[in-house]
């Protein structure tokens, strides 16, 4: 691009680009003209705190100098097809296995999150000889046909009627559970008993894998109750089912540990990853498989592949990204600053519109309600995506944006997931903006018609 002509970019965008998950007439995107660390500036030179790391992938922040430098060396390694061994592909696979749970052995590279999940499903079917795949409601696994069938929320409706053999089960969502459990252990027992029954009803010998985000992300950062994931692992072991964790959003430090599964006491059979592996500087995803799964393919053909599997540029950027996590202690930093975020979020419980806050590391959601006692959601299930453009959640996210706090919402939850490089001071500044927006939202929008609330 010669010189930046913002008006031309916007006109071409309007004329020629189809935007995801949107009515095209409602799309009016800004252009980012400058970005650094946790900040970016739009075409009116307005500065924003990027509080969702774009789409929860920019863990190392915008314009990281080491990655910009790495791009200068792109091309030094010849571009080659997946059949070749390359320095960057081999090194990145080794680096990923080094930080993955101890049972993990090999990596299959894909291009992004959804196709990684598609490949994981195929690998599970090949390795078990079974065909059914269990996944959960209120999950998002991507927009391809396979990942769309895995997803348990309204974005999957366009791939329905779905593929045979894709079975959904309930996710523990304690804030909205109608049963008032005595404690987390009681909730865990309830959900595991139900899952076990469902496995029996479906015929365990037909189930290849249970597929789950260990902590569902875009559906509101749903932290599992104590012992739940370990219990799912036990059920999988009982019936010879593979357990696959989708770490596309949670992987690479988001939760204050390298992977979300590291918070718990179990090891999955496979993990999928994308976003944080390159922080979006170049597209990349993949499937990490255990020693046991890897061994199966020693003597069986891995009947899957992609033109760009292990793409030279992306794996080179991936290597540099993994070095940054280590050299800058970003995972430990995320855990520390995550504590500050946690205390700021807990304080929000005092607001009349805040139903629940959920957080782990630098991964959080604030769930808004119209009424705290009835928990009436701000937006009903499945009503995002075009239908709510003028609705209350859009108004709240608009207020945040006006104040320079950039993020997005899903149903009634606002996602807070800043780049892991955020400082304590920046975090406090951004949360001050969040509170300003909440105050305005309650006073001028949500409770505006309830004459002086005092
Ligand atoms: C948990 C999870 N899995 C898969 C995906 C899909 O990734 P992609 O958009 O790279 O295909 C996403 C995207 O947000 C995600 O959050």
Coordinates of C-alpha atoms and ligand atoms in Angstrom, one line a residue:
X1 CA 0.0 0.0 0.0
X2 CA 1.6 3.4 -1.1
X3 CA 0.1 5.9 1.2
X4 CA -2.8 5.5 3.6
X5 CA -6.0 6.9 2.2
X6 CA -8.5 6.1 5.0
X7 CA -11.6 7.1 3.0
X8 CA -10.5 4.8 0.1
X9 CA -9.9 1.9 2.5
X10 CA -13.3 2.3 4.0
X11 CA -15.1 2.6 0.7
X12 CA -13.3 -0.5 -0.8
X13 CA -14.1 -2.3 2.4
X14 CA -17.8 -1.4 2.1
X15 CA -17.9 -2.3 -1.6
X16 CA -15.9 -5.5 -1.6
X17 CA -15.5 -7.1 1.8
X18 CA -18.0 -9.5 3.5
X19 CA -17.7 -9.2 7.2
X20 CA -18.3 -12.1 9.6
X21 CA -21.3 -12.6 11.8
X22 CA -23.0 -9.3 10.6
X23 CA -25.6 -7.8 8.5
X24 CA -23.4 -6.0 6.0
X25 CA -25.5 -2.8 6.1
X26 CA -24.8 -2.5 9.8
X27 CA -21.0 -2.8 9.4
X28 CA -19.1 0.4 9.7
X29 CA -15.6 -0.6 10.8
X30 CA -12.9 1.8 12.0
X31 CA -9.4 1.5 10.7
X32 CA -6.5 1.0 13.1
X33 CA -3.8 3.5 12.1
X34 CA -1.3 2.9 14.9
X35 CA -0.8 0.3 17.6
X36 CA 1.6 -0.4 20.4
X37 CA 1.5 -2.8 23.4
X38 CA -2.0 -2.8 24.8
X39 CA -3.1 0.3 22.8
X40 CA -4.3 1.1 19.3
X41 CA -5.5 4.3 17.6
X42 CA -8.3 4.6 15.1
X43 CA -8.6 6.8 12.0
X44 CA -9.7 9.7 14.1
X45 CA -6.6 9.3 16.2
X46 CA -8.7 8.1 19.2
X47 CA -6.7 5.9 21.6
X48 CA -8.2 2.6 22.9
X49 CA -7.1 0.1 25.6
X50 CA -7.4 -3.2 23.6
X51 CA -9.2 -5.1 26.4
X52 CA -9.9 -8.2 24.3
X53 CA -6.5 -8.5 22.5
X54 CA -8.4 -8.1 19.2
X55 CA -10.1 -11.6 19.3
X56 CA -8.3 -12.8 22.4
X57 CA -5.1 -13.6 20.5
X58 CA -2.7 -10.7 20.8
X59 CA -1.2 -12.0 24.0
X60 CA 2.2 -10.3 23.4
X61 CA 0.5 -7.0 22.5
X62 CA 0.5 -4.9 19.3
X63 CA 3.7 -4.3 17.3
X64 CA 6.0 -6.4 19.5
X65 CA 9.5 -5.3 18.5
X66 CA 10.9 -8.9 18.5
X67 CA 8.2 -10.1 16.2
X68 CA 8.6 -7.1 13.9
X69 CA 12.3 -7.9 13.8
X70 CA 11.5 -11.6 13.1
X71 CA 9.6 -10.6 10.0
X72 CA 12.7 -9.1 8.5
X73 CA 14.2 -12.7 8.5
X74 CA 11.2 -14.3 6.8
X75 CA 12.4 -15.9 3.6
X76 CA 15.7 -17.0 4.9
X77 CA 14.2 -20.4 5.4
X78 CA 12.9 -21.8 2.1
X79 CA 9.2 -22.2 1.8
X80 CA 8.4 -25.9 1.6
X81 CA 5.4 -28.3 1.4
X82 CA 4.3 -30.3 4.5
X83 CA 6.3 -33.3 3.4
X84 CA 9.6 -31.5 4.1
X85 CA 11.2 -31.1 7.5
X86 CA 12.0 -27.5 8.2
X87 CA 13.9 -25.9 11.0
X88 CA 11.0 -23.7 12.2
X89 CA 8.4 -26.5 12.1
X90 CA 10.6 -28.9 13.9
X91 CA 11.7 -26.3 16.5
X92 CA 8.2 -25.1 17.1
X93 CA 6.8 -28.6 17.6
X94 CA 9.6 -29.3 20.1
X95 CA 9.0 -26.1 21.9
X96 CA 5.2 -26.8 22.2
X97 CA 5.8 -30.3 23.5
X98 CA 8.2 -28.8 26.1
X99 CA 5.5 -26.7 27.6
X100 CA 2.6 -29.1 27.1
X101 CA 1.4 -31.6 29.7
X102 CA 3.9 -34.4 30.3
X103 CA 1.9 -37.1 28.3
X104 CA 2.0 -35.0 25.1
X105 CA 4.3 -36.2 22.3
X106 CA 3.6 -34.8 18.8
X107 CA 2.0 -31.8 17.0
X108 CA -0.1 -31.7 13.8
X109 CA 0.0 -28.2 12.4
X110 CA -3.1 -26.5 10.9
X111 CA -4.0 -23.0 10.0
X112 CA -6.3 -21.8 12.8
X113 CA -8.6 -22.8 15.5
X114 CA -11.6 -24.3 13.7
X115 CA -9.6 -26.5 11.3
X116 CA -7.4 -27.7 14.2
X117 CA -10.6 -28.9 15.8
X118 CA -11.8 -30.6 12.6
X119 CA -8.5 -32.4 12.4
X120 CA -8.7 -33.4 16.1
X121 CA -12.1 -35.0 15.4
X122 CA -10.7 -37.0 12.5
X123 CA -7.7 -38.1 14.5
X124 CA -9.9 -39.2 17.3
X125 CA -12.1 -41.2 15.0
X126 CA -9.1 -42.9 13.3
X127 CA -7.4 -43.7 16.6
X128 CA -10.4 -45.2 18.2
X129 CA -12.4 -46.6 15.3
X130 CA -15.5 -45.0 16.8
X131 CA -17.5 -42.2 15.4
X132 CA -19.5 -40.3 18.0
X133 CA -18.2 -37.0 19.4
X134 CA -19.5 -35.5 22.6
X135 CA -19.2 -31.7 23.0
X136 CA -21.0 -29.2 25.2
X137 CA -23.8 -26.6 24.9
X138 CA -22.5 -23.0 25.3
X139 CA -19.2 -23.9 23.6
X140 CA -17.6 -22.3 20.6
X141 CA -15.1 -24.4 18.5
X142 CA -15.1 -22.5 15.2
X143 CA -17.0 -21.8 12.0
X144 CA -16.0 -24.6 9.7
X145 CA -18.5 -27.4 9.1
X146 CA -16.9 -29.8 11.5
X147 CA -16.1 -27.2 14.2
X148 CA -19.5 -25.7 13.7
X149 CA -21.1 -29.0 14.5
X150 CA -19.0 -29.2 17.7
X151 CA -20.1 -25.8 18.8
X152 CA -23.0 -25.7 21.2
X153 CA -24.3 -22.2 20.7
X154 CA -26.3 -20.3 18.2
X155 CA -23.5 -19.8 15.8
X156 CA -23.8 -23.5 14.8
X157 CA -27.4 -23.1 13.6
X158 CA -26.2 -22.3 10.0
X159 CA -24.5 -25.8 9.8
X160 CA -27.7 -27.5 10.8
X161 CA -29.2 -30.1 10.3
X162 CA -25.9 -31.2 11.8
X163 CA -23.6 -34.2 11.1
X164 CA -24.8 -37.5 12.6
X165 CA -22.9 -38.5 15.7
X166 CA -22.3 -35.1 17.1
X167 CA -23.9 -35.2 20.6
X168 CA -24.3 -32.2 23.0
X169 CA -24.2 -32.3 26.8
X170 CA -24.7 -29.6 29.3
X171 CA -22.0 -27.3 30.6
X172 CA -21.8 -26.5 34.3
X173 CA -23.0 -22.8 34.3
X174 CA -23.6 -22.4 38.0
X175 CA -24.8 -18.8 37.9
X176 CA -27.7 -19.8 35.7
X177 CA -28.3 -23.3 37.0
X178 CA -31.8 -23.7 38.4
X179 CA -30.6 -26.1 41.1
X180 CA -29.2 -24.4 44.1
X181 CA -26.2 -26.7 44.9
X182 CA -24.9 -26.9 48.4
X183 CA -21.3 -26.6 47.1
X184 CA -19.2 -27.0 44.0
X185 CA -18.6 -30.7 44.7
X186 CA -22.4 -31.3 44.6
X187 CA -22.6 -29.5 41.3
X188 CA -19.8 -31.6 39.9
X189 CA -21.4 -34.8 41.0
X190 CA -24.7 -33.8 39.4
X191 CA -23.1 -32.9 36.0
X192 CA -20.9 -36.0 36.0
X193 CA -23.8 -38.3 36.8
X194 CA -25.8 -36.8 34.0
X195 CA -22.9 -37.1 31.5
X196 CA -22.3 -40.7 32.5
X197 CA -25.9 -41.5 31.9
X198 CA -25.8 -39.8 28.5
X199 CA -22.7 -41.8 27.6
X200 CA -24.6 -45.0 28.5
X201 CA -27.6 -44.0 26.6
X202 CA -25.5 -43.3 23.5
X203 CA -23.4 -46.5 23.8
X204 CA -20.0 -45.8 25.1
X205 CA -18.4 -48.2 22.6
X206 CA -19.5 -45.8 19.8
X207 CA -18.0 -42.6 21.4
X208 CA -14.6 -41.6 20.0
X209 CA -14.1 -38.4 22.0
X210 CA -15.4 -35.8 24.5
X211 CA -14.4 -32.4 23.2
X212 CA -14.4 -29.4 25.5
X213 CA -13.0 -26.0 26.1
X214 CA -11.6 -26.5 29.6
X215 CA -12.9 -23.0 30.4
X216 CA -15.5 -21.9 27.8
X217 CA -14.4 -18.5 26.6
X218 CA -16.6 -16.6 24.3
X219 CA -19.6 -18.1 26.1
X220 CA -18.7 -16.2 29.2
X221 CA -15.6 -17.6 30.8
X222 CA -17.4 -20.5 32.6
X223 CA -15.0 -21.7 35.3
X224 CA -15.7 -25.4 36.0
X225 CA -16.7 -26.5 39.5
X226 CA -14.1 -28.3 41.6
X227 CA -13.3 -31.8 40.4
X228 CA -15.4 -31.6 37.2
X229 CA -12.7 -31.9 34.6
X230 CA -10.9 -34.6 36.5
X231 CA -14.3 -36.4 36.7
X232 CA -14.8 -36.2 32.9
X233 CA -11.3 -37.6 32.5
X234 CA -12.3 -40.6 34.7
X235 CA -15.4 -41.2 32.7
X236 CA -13.4 -41.1 29.5
X237 CA -10.9 -43.6 31.0
X238 CA -13.8 -45.9 32.1
X239 CA -15.2 -46.1 28.6
X240 CA -12.0 -45.8 26.5
X241 CA -13.1 -42.4 25.2
X242 CA -10.5 -39.8 24.2
X243 CA -10.6 -36.4 26.0
X244 CA -9.8 -33.5 23.8
X245 CA -9.4 -30.0 25.2
X246 CA -9.8 -27.0 22.9
X247 CA -7.2 -24.5 24.2
X248 CA -7.5 -22.2 21.2
X249 CA -8.5 -19.3 23.4
X250 CA -7.1 -20.4 26.7
X251 CA -3.7 -21.6 25.5
X252 CA -0.4 -19.8 25.9
X253 CA -0.8 -17.9 29.1
X254 CA -4.3 -16.4 28.9
X255 CA -5.4 -18.0 32.2
X256 CA -2.1 -17.3 34.1
X257 CA -0.7 -20.7 33.3
X258 CA 0.6 -22.0 29.9
X259 CA -2.5 -24.0 29.3
X260 CA -5.9 -23.9 31.1
X261 CA -5.6 -27.6 31.8
X262 CA -2.5 -26.8 33.9
X263 CA -4.8 -25.4 36.6
X264 CA -6.3 -28.9 37.1
X265 CA -5.2 -32.4 38.0
X266 CA -5.6 -34.3 34.8
X267 CA -4.1 -34.7 31.3
X268 CA -6.1 -34.8 28.1
X269 CA -5.4 -37.1 25.2
X270 CA -5.3 -34.2 22.7
X271 CA -5.3 -30.4 22.8
X272 CA -6.0 -28.0 20.0
X273 CA -4.4 -24.6 19.9
X274 CA -4.2 -21.5 17.6
X275 CA -4.4 -17.8 18.6
X276 CA -1.6 -17.4 21.2
X277 CA 0.9 -19.6 19.4
X278 CA 1.7 -16.7 17.0
X279 CA -0.5 -14.1 18.7
X280 CA -2.1 -13.6 15.3
X281 CA 1.1 -12.2 13.7
X282 CA 0.7 -15.0 11.2
X283 CA -2.2 -17.6 11.1
X284 CA -1.4 -21.0 12.7
X285 CA -3.1 -23.7 14.7
X286 CA -2.6 -27.3 15.5
X287 CA -3.4 -30.5 17.4
X288 CA -1.1 -31.8 20.2
X289 CA -1.5 -35.5 20.7
X290 CA -0.4 -37.8 23.6
X291 CA 2.3 -40.4 23.3
X292 CA -0.4 -43.0 23.0
X293 CA -2.3 -41.4 20.2
X294 CA 1.0 -40.5 18.4
X295 CA 2.1 -44.2 18.6
X296 CA -1.1 -45.4 16.9
X297 CA 0.0 -43.5 13.8
X298 CA 3.4 -45.1 13.7
X299 CA 1.7 -48.0 11.9
X300 CA -1.5 -46.4 10.6
X301 CA -1.8 -43.8 8.0
X302 CA -2.7 -40.3 9.3
X303 CA -5.4 -39.7 6.7
X304 CA -5.5 -36.0 6.9
X305 CA -3.5 -33.0 5.7
X306 CA -3.3 -29.4 4.6
X307 CA -1.3 -27.6 1.9
X308 CA 0.0 -25.2 4.6
X309 CA 0.4 -27.7 7.5
X310 CA 3.5 -26.4 9.3
X311 CA 3.8 -23.3 7.1
X312 CA 7.3 -22.0 7.2
X313 CA 6.4 -18.3 7.9
X314 CA 3.9 -19.1 10.6
X315 CA 6.0 -21.6 12.4
X316 CA 9.0 -19.2 12.3
X317 CA 6.8 -16.5 13.9
X318 CA 5.5 -19.2 16.4
X319 CA 9.1 -20.0 17.5
X320 CA 9.8 -16.3 18.1
X321 CA 6.4 -15.9 20.0
X322 CA 7.2 -18.8 22.3
X323 CA 10.6 -17.2 23.1
X324 CA 8.8 -14.0 24.1
X325 CA 6.6 -15.8 26.6
X326 CA 9.7 -17.2 28.2
X327 CA 12.1 -14.3 27.9
X328 CA 9.5 -11.8 29.3
X329 CA 8.0 -14.1 31.9
X330 CA 4.6 -13.3 30.4
X331 CA 2.8 -16.3 31.9
X332 CA 3.9 -15.4 35.5
X333 CA 3.1 -11.8 34.7
X334 CA -0.4 -12.7 33.6
X335 CA -0.9 -14.6 36.8
X336 CA 0.2 -11.6 38.9
X337 CA -1.7 -8.8 37.0
X338 CA -4.6 -11.3 36.9
X339 CA -4.9 -10.9 40.7
X340 CA -5.4 -7.1 40.3
X341 CA -8.0 -7.8 37.6
X342 CA -9.7 -10.2 40.0
X343 CA -10.0 -7.7 42.8
X344 CA -11.3 -5.0 40.5
X345 CA -13.9 -7.4 39.1
X346 CA -15.0 -8.6 42.5
X347 CA -15.7 -4.9 43.4
X348 CA -18.1 -4.7 40.4
X349 CA -20.5 -7.0 42.2
X350 CA -21.8 -3.9 44.0
X351 CA -23.4 -2.5 40.8
X352 CA -27.1 -3.2 40.3
X353 CA -26.5 -4.4 36.7
X354 CA -23.7 -6.8 37.5
X355 CA -25.1 -10.3 37.9
X356 CA -21.8 -12.3 38.0
X357 CA -18.1 -11.8 37.4
X358 CA -15.9 -14.8 36.4
X359 CA -12.1 -14.6 36.0
X360 CA -8.9 -16.6 35.9
X361 CA -5.6 -15.0 35.0
X362 CA -6.3 -12.3 32.4
X363 CA -9.4 -14.1 31.2
X364 CA -12.7 -12.7 32.5
X365 CA -16.3 -12.0 31.8
X366 CA -18.8 -9.6 33.4
X367 CA -22.3 -10.8 33.1
X368 CA -24.9 -8.1 33.1
X369 CA -28.5 -8.5 34.2
X370 CA -31.7 -6.3 34.0
X371 CA -32.6 -7.4 37.5
X372 CA -30.2 -8.9 40.1
X373 CA -32.9 -10.8 41.9
X374 CA -34.6 -12.4 38.9
X375 CA -31.3 -12.6 37.0
X376 CA -33.2 -11.5 33.9
X377 CA -30.5 -11.4 31.2
X378 CA -29.7 -8.2 29.3
X379 CA -30.1 -10.2 26.0
X380 CA -31.8 -13.5 25.6
X381 CA -30.1 -16.7 24.4
X382 CA -29.2 -16.6 20.7
X383 CA -30.2 -13.0 20.2
X384 CA -26.7 -11.6 19.4
X385 CA -25.5 -11.2 15.8
X386 CA -27.4 -8.5 14.1
X387 CA -30.6 -8.9 16.1
X388 CA -29.2 -6.8 19.0
X389 CA -27.5 -4.0 17.0
X390 CA -29.6 -1.4 18.8
X391 CA -30.1 -3.4 21.9
X392 CA -28.8 -2.9 25.5
X393 CA -25.6 -4.9 25.2
X394 CA -24.6 -3.0 22.1
X395 CA -25.3 0.2 23.9
X396 CA -23.0 -0.8 26.8
X397 CA -20.2 -2.0 24.5
X398 CA -20.7 1.3 22.6
X399 CA -20.3 3.3 25.8
X400 CA -17.1 1.4 26.6
X401 CA -15.7 2.1 23.2
X402 CA -16.5 5.8 23.5
X403 CA -14.5 5.9 26.7
X404 CA -11.6 4.1 24.9
X405 CA -12.2 0.6 26.4
X406 CA -12.3 -1.8 23.4
X407 CA -13.9 -5.2 23.8
X408 CA -16.9 -7.3 22.7
X409 CA -19.8 -9.1 24.3
X410 CA -21.5 -12.4 23.8
X411 CA -25.1 -12.6 25.0
X412 CA -25.0 -10.7 28.3
X413 CA -21.3 -11.2 29.1
X414 CA -18.6 -8.7 28.3
X415 CA -15.2 -10.3 27.7
X416 CA -12.1 -8.8 29.4
X417 CA -8.9 -10.3 28.1
X418 CA -6.2 -7.7 27.6
X419 CA -2.7 -8.5 26.1
X420 CA -0.7 -10.3 28.8
X421 CA 1.9 -7.4 28.7
X422 CA -0.6 -5.1 30.4
X423 CA 0.8 -3.3 33.5
X424 CA -1.0 -3.0 36.8
X425 CA -1.4 0.7 36.2
X426 CA -2.8 0.2 32.7
X427 CA -5.2 -2.4 34.1
X428 CA -6.4 -0.1 36.8
X429 CA -6.9 2.8 34.3
X430 CA -8.9 0.6 32.0
X431 CA -11.1 -0.7 34.8
X432 CA -11.8 2.9 35.9
X433 CA -13.1 3.4 32.4
X434 CA -15.2 0.2 32.7
X435 CA -16.7 1.5 35.9
X436 CA -17.5 4.9 34.3
X437 CA -19.3 3.1 31.5
X438 CA -21.3 0.9 34.0
X439 CA -22.3 4.0 36.0
X440 CA -23.5 5.8 32.8
X441 CA -25.2 2.6 31.5
X442 CA -27.2 2.2 34.7
X443 CA -28.1 5.9 35.0
X444 CA -28.8 6.9 31.4
X445 CA -29.9 3.6 29.8
X446 CA -30.8 0.6 31.9
X447 CA -32.6 2.3 34.8
X448 CA -33.2 5.6 33.1
X449 CA -37.0 5.2 33.4
X450 CA -37.0 4.3 37.0
X451 CA -37.2 7.9 38.3
X452 CA -34.4 8.7 40.6
X453 CA -33.2 5.4 42.0
X454 CA -32.0 6.1 45.6
Ligands
LIG1 C1 -12.3 -22.0 21.9 C2 -12.2 -21.7 20.5 N1 -12.0 -22.7 19.6 C3 -12.0 -22.5 18.3 C4 -12.1 -21.2 17.8 C5 -12.0 -21.0 16.3 O1 -10.8 -20.4 15.9 P1 -10.6 -19.8 14.5 O2 -11.5 -18.6 14.5 O3 -9.1 -19.5 14.4 O4 -11.0 -20.8 13.5 C6 -12.2 -20.1 18.7 C7 -12.4 -18.7 18.2 O5 -12.6 -17.8 18.9 C8 -12.3 -20.4 20.1 O6 -12.5 -19.4 20.9

